[in-house]
Amino acid sequence: MAASAPCKCSGDDQQEGAGRKVEAIVRDRQKDLQYVQEYKPENPEIRYLRALLFGHVGAGKSSFINSVSNVLRDRMTMPALASAMTSDTSFTKKYETCKFMKGRRSSKTFFPVVFNDIMGLEDGDTRGVHAIDIVHALKGNVKEGHKFNPVGPLEPDDFGYNPTPSADDRVHVLVCVMSANTPQINSSLLKKMCEVRKQASELGIPQMAMMTHIDAACGEIEKDLKNVYRSRHLQKKMKDFSAAVGIPMNCIFPVKNYSEEIDMKDDVDILILSALRKIIDFGDDFIEKMKTE
């Protein structure tokens, strides 16, 4: 892990957004976990609330999926393959649905919330996932296991294209994942992110963002995760990202993925559960809207 950037926490910063900070820090972990465990879409056409994670290469999309699985199963798991190596190319190549198991053997079932991991955004027109492929995924037009081609986007006559998506195939909430430890996102990537958001908005799909690697970006957070809402450095990162892509501040959630830990930690779980609960809330609102259309 790269050395954490110096940052400051102050009493003034602690007062700013105090309600949100207190809620995040003292939130009842068990209450949020129970909320997630008991959730079920009320629309009979939909078995799973589907969240699509997208973002730049190395943002931590696959690691977040694994972190959610850890929290739900209360142990270290790895449903999504993730790379610990720093690279400028995407580790995820295929379109895959990650389900979260509960129970064992004959009582084994899955939580009714799933994540779709997608190839990372990269600079240029022939690297990483194409913005139009993310739009295809939003509409449910990408088949499970489709391998993305950086040279050209998916076409309607390709084998990986699903021409008749069901309500269950569609994405119900779009989650942009951004690393707080990234110095600056170049204009090419921002343009792709904004294009995806524009298309999602036209489809009525709710959007939110997660800021990962917060401990690597700020030494005070690395010392104590409870400093997450006191860090001026992180607040600036979130505000800059909000201004660049248009996602409101109250829809951006800082998280710490499980990466070096070998045991579960409540402070890590609280942030993950806070983001997961909002994913469910936003996605369920869209599912309810689909039901009335």
PDB file of N, CA and C in Angstrom, residues 176-234:
ATOM      1  N   CYS A 176     -21.235   4.318  -9.053  1.00  0.00           N
ATOM      2  CA  CYS A 176     -19.922   4.724  -9.553  1.00  0.00           C
ATOM      3  C   CYS A 176     -18.907   4.568  -8.428  1.00  0.00           C
ATOM      4  N   VAL A 177     -17.827   3.845  -8.695  1.00  0.00           N
ATOM      5  CA  VAL A 177     -16.805   3.594  -7.687  1.00  0.00           C
ATOM      6  C   VAL A 177     -15.561   4.394  -8.040  1.00  0.00           C
ATOM      7  N   MET A 178     -15.109   5.175  -7.072  1.00  0.00           N
ATOM      8  CA  MET A 178     -13.969   6.074  -7.281  1.00  0.00           C
ATOM      9  C   MET A 178     -12.964   5.893  -6.145  1.00  0.00           C
ATOM     10  N   SER A 179     -11.688   5.786  -6.477  1.00  0.00           N
ATOM     11  CA  SER A 179     -10.657   5.669  -5.451  1.00  0.00           C
ATOM     12  C   SER A 179     -10.237   7.036  -4.950  1.00  0.00           C
ATOM     13  N   ALA A 180     -10.261   7.207  -3.632  1.00  0.00           N
ATOM     14  CA  ALA A 180      -9.824   8.465  -3.024  1.00  0.00           C
ATOM     15  C   ALA A 180      -8.326   8.656  -3.153  1.00  0.00           C
ATOM     16  N   ASN A 181      -7.620   7.579  -3.486  1.00  0.00           N
ATOM     17  CA  ASN A 181      -6.168   7.635  -3.590  1.00  0.00           C
ATOM     18  C   ASN A 181      -5.691   7.923  -5.006  1.00  0.00           C
ATOM     19  N   THR A 182      -6.612   8.191  -5.909  1.00  0.00           N
ATOM     20  CA  THR A 182      -6.248   8.560  -7.278  1.00  0.00           C
ATOM     21  C   THR A 182      -5.989  10.059  -7.340  1.00  0.00           C
ATOM     22  N   PRO A 183      -4.802  10.483  -7.784  1.00  0.00           N
ATOM     23  CA  PRO A 183      -4.479  11.917  -7.786  1.00  0.00           C
ATOM     24  C   PRO A 183      -5.489  12.753  -8.550  1.00  0.00           C
ATOM     25  N   GLN A 184      -5.834  12.323  -9.761  1.00  0.00           N
ATOM     26  CA  GLN A 184      -6.767  13.079 -10.586  1.00  0.00           C
ATOM     27  C   GLN A 184      -7.280  12.197 -11.720  1.00  0.00           C
ATOM     28  N   ILE A 185      -8.570  12.281 -11.986  1.00  0.00           N
ATOM     29  CA  ILE A 185      -9.143  11.539 -13.106  1.00  0.00           C
ATOM     30  C   ILE A 185      -9.053  12.402 -14.351  1.00  0.00           C
ATOM     31  N   ASN A 186      -8.517  11.840 -15.419  1.00  0.00           N
ATOM     32  CA  ASN A 186      -8.352  12.656 -16.624  1.00  0.00           C
ATOM     33  C   ASN A 186      -9.692  12.922 -17.304  1.00  0.00           C
ATOM     34  N   SER A 187      -9.689  13.887 -18.182  1.00  0.00           N
ATOM     35  CA  SER A 187     -10.922  14.362 -18.810  1.00  0.00           C
ATOM     36  C   SER A 187     -11.601  13.278 -19.643  1.00  0.00           C
ATOM     37  N   SER A 188     -10.812  12.378 -20.236  1.00  0.00           N
ATOM     38  CA  SER A 188     -11.384  11.310 -21.059  1.00  0.00           C
ATOM     39  C   SER A 188     -12.257  10.387 -20.227  1.00  0.00           C
ATOM     40  N   LEU A 189     -11.780  10.016 -19.034  1.00  0.00           N
ATOM     41  CA  LEU A 189     -12.559   9.138 -18.160  1.00  0.00           C
ATOM     42  C   LEU A 189     -13.785   9.859 -17.621  1.00  0.00           C
ATOM     43  N   LEU A 190     -13.613  11.118 -17.238  1.00  0.00           N
ATOM     44  CA  LEU A 190     -14.746  11.891 -16.733  1.00  0.00           C
ATOM     45  C   LEU A 190     -15.846  12.007 -17.787  1.00  0.00           C
ATOM     46  N   LYS A 191     -15.431  12.168 -19.038  1.00  0.00           N
ATOM     47  CA  LYS A 191     -16.405  12.256 -20.128  1.00  0.00           C
ATOM     48  C   LYS A 191     -17.204  10.971 -20.228  1.00  0.00           C
ATOM     49  N   LYS A 192     -16.523   9.819 -20.100  1.00  0.00           N
ATOM     50  CA  LYS A 192     -17.213   8.531 -20.159  1.00  0.00           C
ATOM     51  C   LYS A 192     -18.163   8.378 -18.980  1.00  0.00           C
ATOM     52  N   MET A 193     -17.705   8.768 -17.790  1.00  0.00           N
ATOM     53  CA  MET A 193     -18.563   8.668 -16.609  1.00  0.00           C
ATOM     54  C   MET A 193     -19.819   9.513 -16.756  1.00  0.00           C
ATOM     55  N   CYS A 194     -19.641  10.728 -17.250  1.00  0.00           N
ATOM     56  CA  CYS A 194     -20.777  11.632 -17.425  1.00  0.00           C
ATOM     57  C   CYS A 194     -21.743  11.111 -18.478  1.00  0.00           C
ATOM     58  N   GLU A 195     -21.213  10.486 -19.528  1.00  0.00           N
ATOM     59  CA  GLU A 195     -22.070   9.925 -20.569  1.00  0.00           C
ATOM     60  C   GLU A 195     -22.911   8.773 -20.014  1.00  0.00           C
ATOM     61  N   VAL A 196     -22.276   7.921 -19.196  1.00  0.00           N
ATOM     62  CA  VAL A 196     -23.007   6.811 -18.574  1.00  0.00           C
ATOM     63  C   VAL A 196     -24.095   7.354 -17.656  1.00  0.00           C
ATOM     64  N   ARG A 197     -23.763   8.358 -16.866  1.00  0.00           N
ATOM     65  CA  ARG A 197     -24.743   8.951 -15.952  1.00  0.00           C
ATOM     66  C   ARG A 197     -25.910   9.576 -16.727  1.00  0.00           C
ATOM     67  N   LYS A 198     -25.608  10.227 -17.829  1.00  0.00           N
ATOM     68  CA  LYS A 198     -26.658  10.842 -18.643  1.00  0.00           C
ATOM     69  C   LYS A 198     -27.626   9.786 -19.157  1.00  0.00           C
ATOM     70  N   GLN A 199     -27.083   8.686 -19.659  1.00  0.00           N
ATOM     71  CA  GLN A 199     -27.927   7.620 -20.190  1.00  0.00           C
ATOM     72  C   GLN A 199     -28.741   6.960 -19.076  1.00  0.00           C
ATOM     73  N   ALA A 200     -28.120   6.782 -17.904  1.00  0.00           N
ATOM     74  CA  ALA A 200     -28.829   6.199 -16.771  1.00  0.00           C
ATOM     75  C   ALA A 200     -29.972   7.104 -16.330  1.00  0.00           C
ATOM     76  N   SER A 201     -29.732   8.402 -16.351  1.00  0.00           N
ATOM     77  CA  SER A 201     -30.774   9.358 -15.972  1.00  0.00           C
ATOM     78  C   SER A 201     -31.951   9.297 -16.939  1.00  0.00           C
ATOM     79  N   GLU A 202     -31.650   9.159 -18.227  1.00  0.00           N
ATOM     80  CA  GLU A 202     -32.719   9.065 -19.216  1.00  0.00           C
ATOM     81  C   GLU A 202     -33.554   7.797 -19.026  1.00  0.00           C
ATOM     82  N   LEU A 203     -32.910   6.755 -18.467  1.00  0.00           N
ATOM     83  CA  LEU A 203     -33.621   5.506 -18.184  1.00  0.00           C
ATOM     84  C   LEU A 203     -34.314   5.546 -16.822  1.00  0.00           C
ATOM     85  N   GLY A 204     -34.089   6.626 -16.078  1.00  0.00           N
ATOM     86  CA  GLY A 204     -34.695   6.768 -14.758  1.00  0.00           C
ATOM     87  C   GLY A 204     -34.006   5.979 -13.672  1.00  0.00           C
ATOM     88  N   ILE A 205     -32.806   5.465 -13.942  1.00  0.00           N
ATOM     89  CA  ILE A 205     -32.092   4.624 -12.979  1.00  0.00           C
ATOM     90  C   ILE A 205     -31.386   5.493 -11.946  1.00  0.00           C
ATOM     91  N   PRO A 206     -31.620   5.261 -10.658  1.00  0.00           N
ATOM     92  CA  PRO A 206     -30.957   6.048  -9.622  1.00  0.00           C
ATOM     93  C   PRO A 206     -29.459   5.785  -9.594  1.00  0.00           C
ATOM     94  N   GLN A 207     -28.708   6.791  -9.153  1.00  0.00           N
ATOM     95  CA  GLN A 207     -27.241   6.704  -9.169  1.00  0.00           C
ATOM     96  C   GLN A 207     -26.658   7.187  -7.847  1.00  0.00           C
ATOM     97  N   MET A 208     -25.582   6.553  -7.459  1.00  0.00           N
ATOM     98  CA  MET A 208     -24.836   6.953  -6.275  1.00  0.00           C
ATOM     99  C   MET A 208     -23.369   6.631  -6.518  1.00  0.00           C
ATOM    100  N   ALA A 209     -22.534   7.011  -5.590  1.00  0.00           N
ATOM    101  CA  ALA A 209     -21.096   6.769  -5.750  1.00  0.00           C
ATOM    102  C   ALA A 209     -20.502   6.304  -4.432  1.00  0.00           C
ATOM    103  N   MET A 210     -19.414   5.561  -4.553  1.00  0.00           N
ATOM    104  CA  MET A 210     -18.640   5.142  -3.383  1.00  0.00           C
ATOM    105  C   MET A 210     -17.200   5.571  -3.566  1.00  0.00           C
ATOM    106  N   MET A 211     -16.610   6.091  -2.517  1.00  0.00           N
ATOM    107  CA  MET A 211     -15.211   6.470  -2.549  1.00  0.00           C
ATOM    108  C   MET A 211     -14.430   5.463  -1.708  1.00  0.00           C
ATOM    109  N   THR A 212     -13.562   4.713  -2.380  1.00  0.00           N
ATOM    110  CA  THR A 212     -12.801   3.649  -1.739  1.00  0.00           C
ATOM    111  C   THR A 212     -11.380   4.120  -1.411  1.00  0.00           C
ATOM    112  N   HIS A 213     -10.596   3.231  -0.800  1.00  0.00           N
ATOM    113  CA  HIS A 213      -9.191   3.483  -0.474  1.00  0.00           C
ATOM    114  C   HIS A 213      -9.022   4.745   0.384  1.00  0.00           C
ATOM    115  N   ILE A 214     -10.012   5.007   1.234  1.00  0.00           N
ATOM    116  CA  ILE A 214      -9.959   6.227   2.047  1.00  0.00           C
ATOM    117  C   ILE A 214      -8.824   6.199   3.061  1.00  0.00           C
ATOM    118  N   ASP A 215      -8.438   5.008   3.508  1.00  0.00           N
ATOM    119  CA  ASP A 215      -7.336   4.903   4.470  1.00  0.00           C
ATOM    120  C   ASP A 215      -5.996   5.183   3.793  1.00  0.00           C
ATOM    121  N   ALA A 216      -5.875   4.784   2.517  1.00  0.00           N
ATOM    122  CA  ALA A 216      -4.629   5.032   1.785  1.00  0.00           C
ATOM    123  C   ALA A 216      -4.490   6.504   1.424  1.00  0.00           C
ATOM    124  N   ALA A 217      -5.622   7.206   1.333  1.00  0.00           N
ATOM    125  CA  ALA A 217      -5.593   8.610   0.922  1.00  0.00           C
ATOM    126  C   ALA A 217      -5.350   9.560   2.079  1.00  0.00           C
ATOM    127  N   CYS A 218      -5.604   9.117   3.304  1.00  0.00           N
ATOM    128  CA  CYS A 218      -5.513  10.021   4.456  1.00  0.00           C
ATOM    129  C   CYS A 218      -4.945   9.284   5.664  1.00  0.00           C
ATOM    130  N   GLY A 219      -3.835   9.782   6.175  1.00  0.00           N
ATOM    131  CA  GLY A 219      -3.188   9.154   7.313  1.00  0.00           C
ATOM    132  C   GLY A 219      -4.041   9.125   8.565  1.00  0.00           C
ATOM    133  N   GLU A 220      -4.846  10.174   8.796  1.00  0.00           N
ATOM    134  CA  GLU A 220      -5.697  10.218   9.976  1.00  0.00           C
ATOM    135  C   GLU A 220      -6.776   9.137   9.925  1.00  0.00           C
ATOM    136  N   ILE A 221      -7.289   8.873   8.733  1.00  0.00           N
ATOM    137  CA  ILE A 221      -8.278   7.808   8.579  1.00  0.00           C
ATOM    138  C   ILE A 221      -7.607   6.451   8.748  1.00  0.00           C
ATOM    139  N   GLU A 222      -6.392   6.329   8.260  1.00  0.00           N
ATOM    140  CA  GLU A 222      -5.661   5.075   8.420  1.00  0.00           C
ATOM    141  C   GLU A 222      -5.433   4.765   9.895  1.00  0.00           C
ATOM    142  N   LYS A 223      -5.176   5.803  10.697  1.00  0.00           N
ATOM    143  CA  LYS A 223      -4.988   5.610  12.144  1.00  0.00           C
ATOM    144  C   LYS A 223      -6.280   5.194  12.821  1.00  0.00           C
ATOM    145  N   ASP A 224      -7.375   5.836  12.432  1.00  0.00           N
ATOM    146  CA  ASP A 224      -8.672   5.568  13.054  1.00  0.00           C
ATOM    147  C   ASP A 224      -9.761   5.826  12.022  1.00  0.00           C
ATOM    148  N   LEU A 225     -10.488   4.780  11.640  1.00  0.00           N
ATOM    149  CA  LEU A 225     -11.506   4.895  10.594  1.00  0.00           C
ATOM    150  C   LEU A 225     -12.626   5.846  10.996  1.00  0.00           C
ATOM    151  N   LYS A 226     -12.770   6.089  12.279  1.00  0.00           N
ATOM    152  CA  LYS A 226     -13.811   7.006  12.743  1.00  0.00           C
ATOM    153  C   LYS A 226     -13.538   8.449  12.321  1.00  0.00           C
ATOM    154  N   ASN A 227     -12.332   8.723  11.856  1.00  0.00           N
ATOM    155  CA  ASN A 227     -11.997  10.075  11.372  1.00  0.00           C
ATOM    156  C   ASN A 227     -12.494  10.327   9.952  1.00  0.00           C
ATOM    157  N   VAL A 228     -13.236   9.382   9.395  1.00  0.00           N
ATOM    158  CA  VAL A 228     -13.624   9.452   7.987  1.00  0.00           C
ATOM    159  C   VAL A 228     -14.381  10.740   7.659  1.00  0.00           C
ATOM    160  N   TYR A 229     -15.252  11.201   8.556  1.00  0.00           N
ATOM    161  CA  TYR A 229     -16.017  12.414   8.274  1.00  0.00           C
ATOM    162  C   TYR A 229     -15.393  13.661   8.891  1.00  0.00           C
ATOM    163  N   ARG A 230     -14.186  13.545   9.384  1.00  0.00           N
ATOM    164  CA  ARG A 230     -13.480  14.697   9.927  1.00  0.00           C
ATOM    165  C   ARG A 230     -12.331  15.133   9.020  1.00  0.00           C
ATOM    166  N   SER A 231     -12.052  14.339   8.028  1.00  0.00           N
ATOM    167  CA  SER A 231     -10.907  14.597   7.156  1.00  0.00           C
ATOM    168  C   SER A 231     -11.234  15.655   6.108  1.00  0.00           C
ATOM    169  N   ARG A 232     -10.548  16.788   6.166  1.00  0.00           N
ATOM    170  CA  ARG A 232     -10.733  17.829   5.162  1.00  0.00           C
ATOM    171  C   ARG A 232     -10.266  17.349   3.793  1.00  0.00           C
ATOM    172  N   HIS A 233      -9.216  16.542   3.801  1.00  0.00           N
ATOM    173  CA  HIS A 233      -8.685  16.005   2.547  1.00  0.00           C
ATOM    174  C   HIS A 233      -9.742  15.153   1.836  1.00  0.00           C
ATOM    175  N   LEU A 234     -10.408  14.263   2.581  1.00  0.00           N
ATOM    176  CA  LEU A 234     -11.422  13.407   1.987  1.00  0.00           C
ATOM    177  C   LEU A 234     -12.645  14.210   1.577  1.00  0.00           C
TER     178      LEU A 234
END
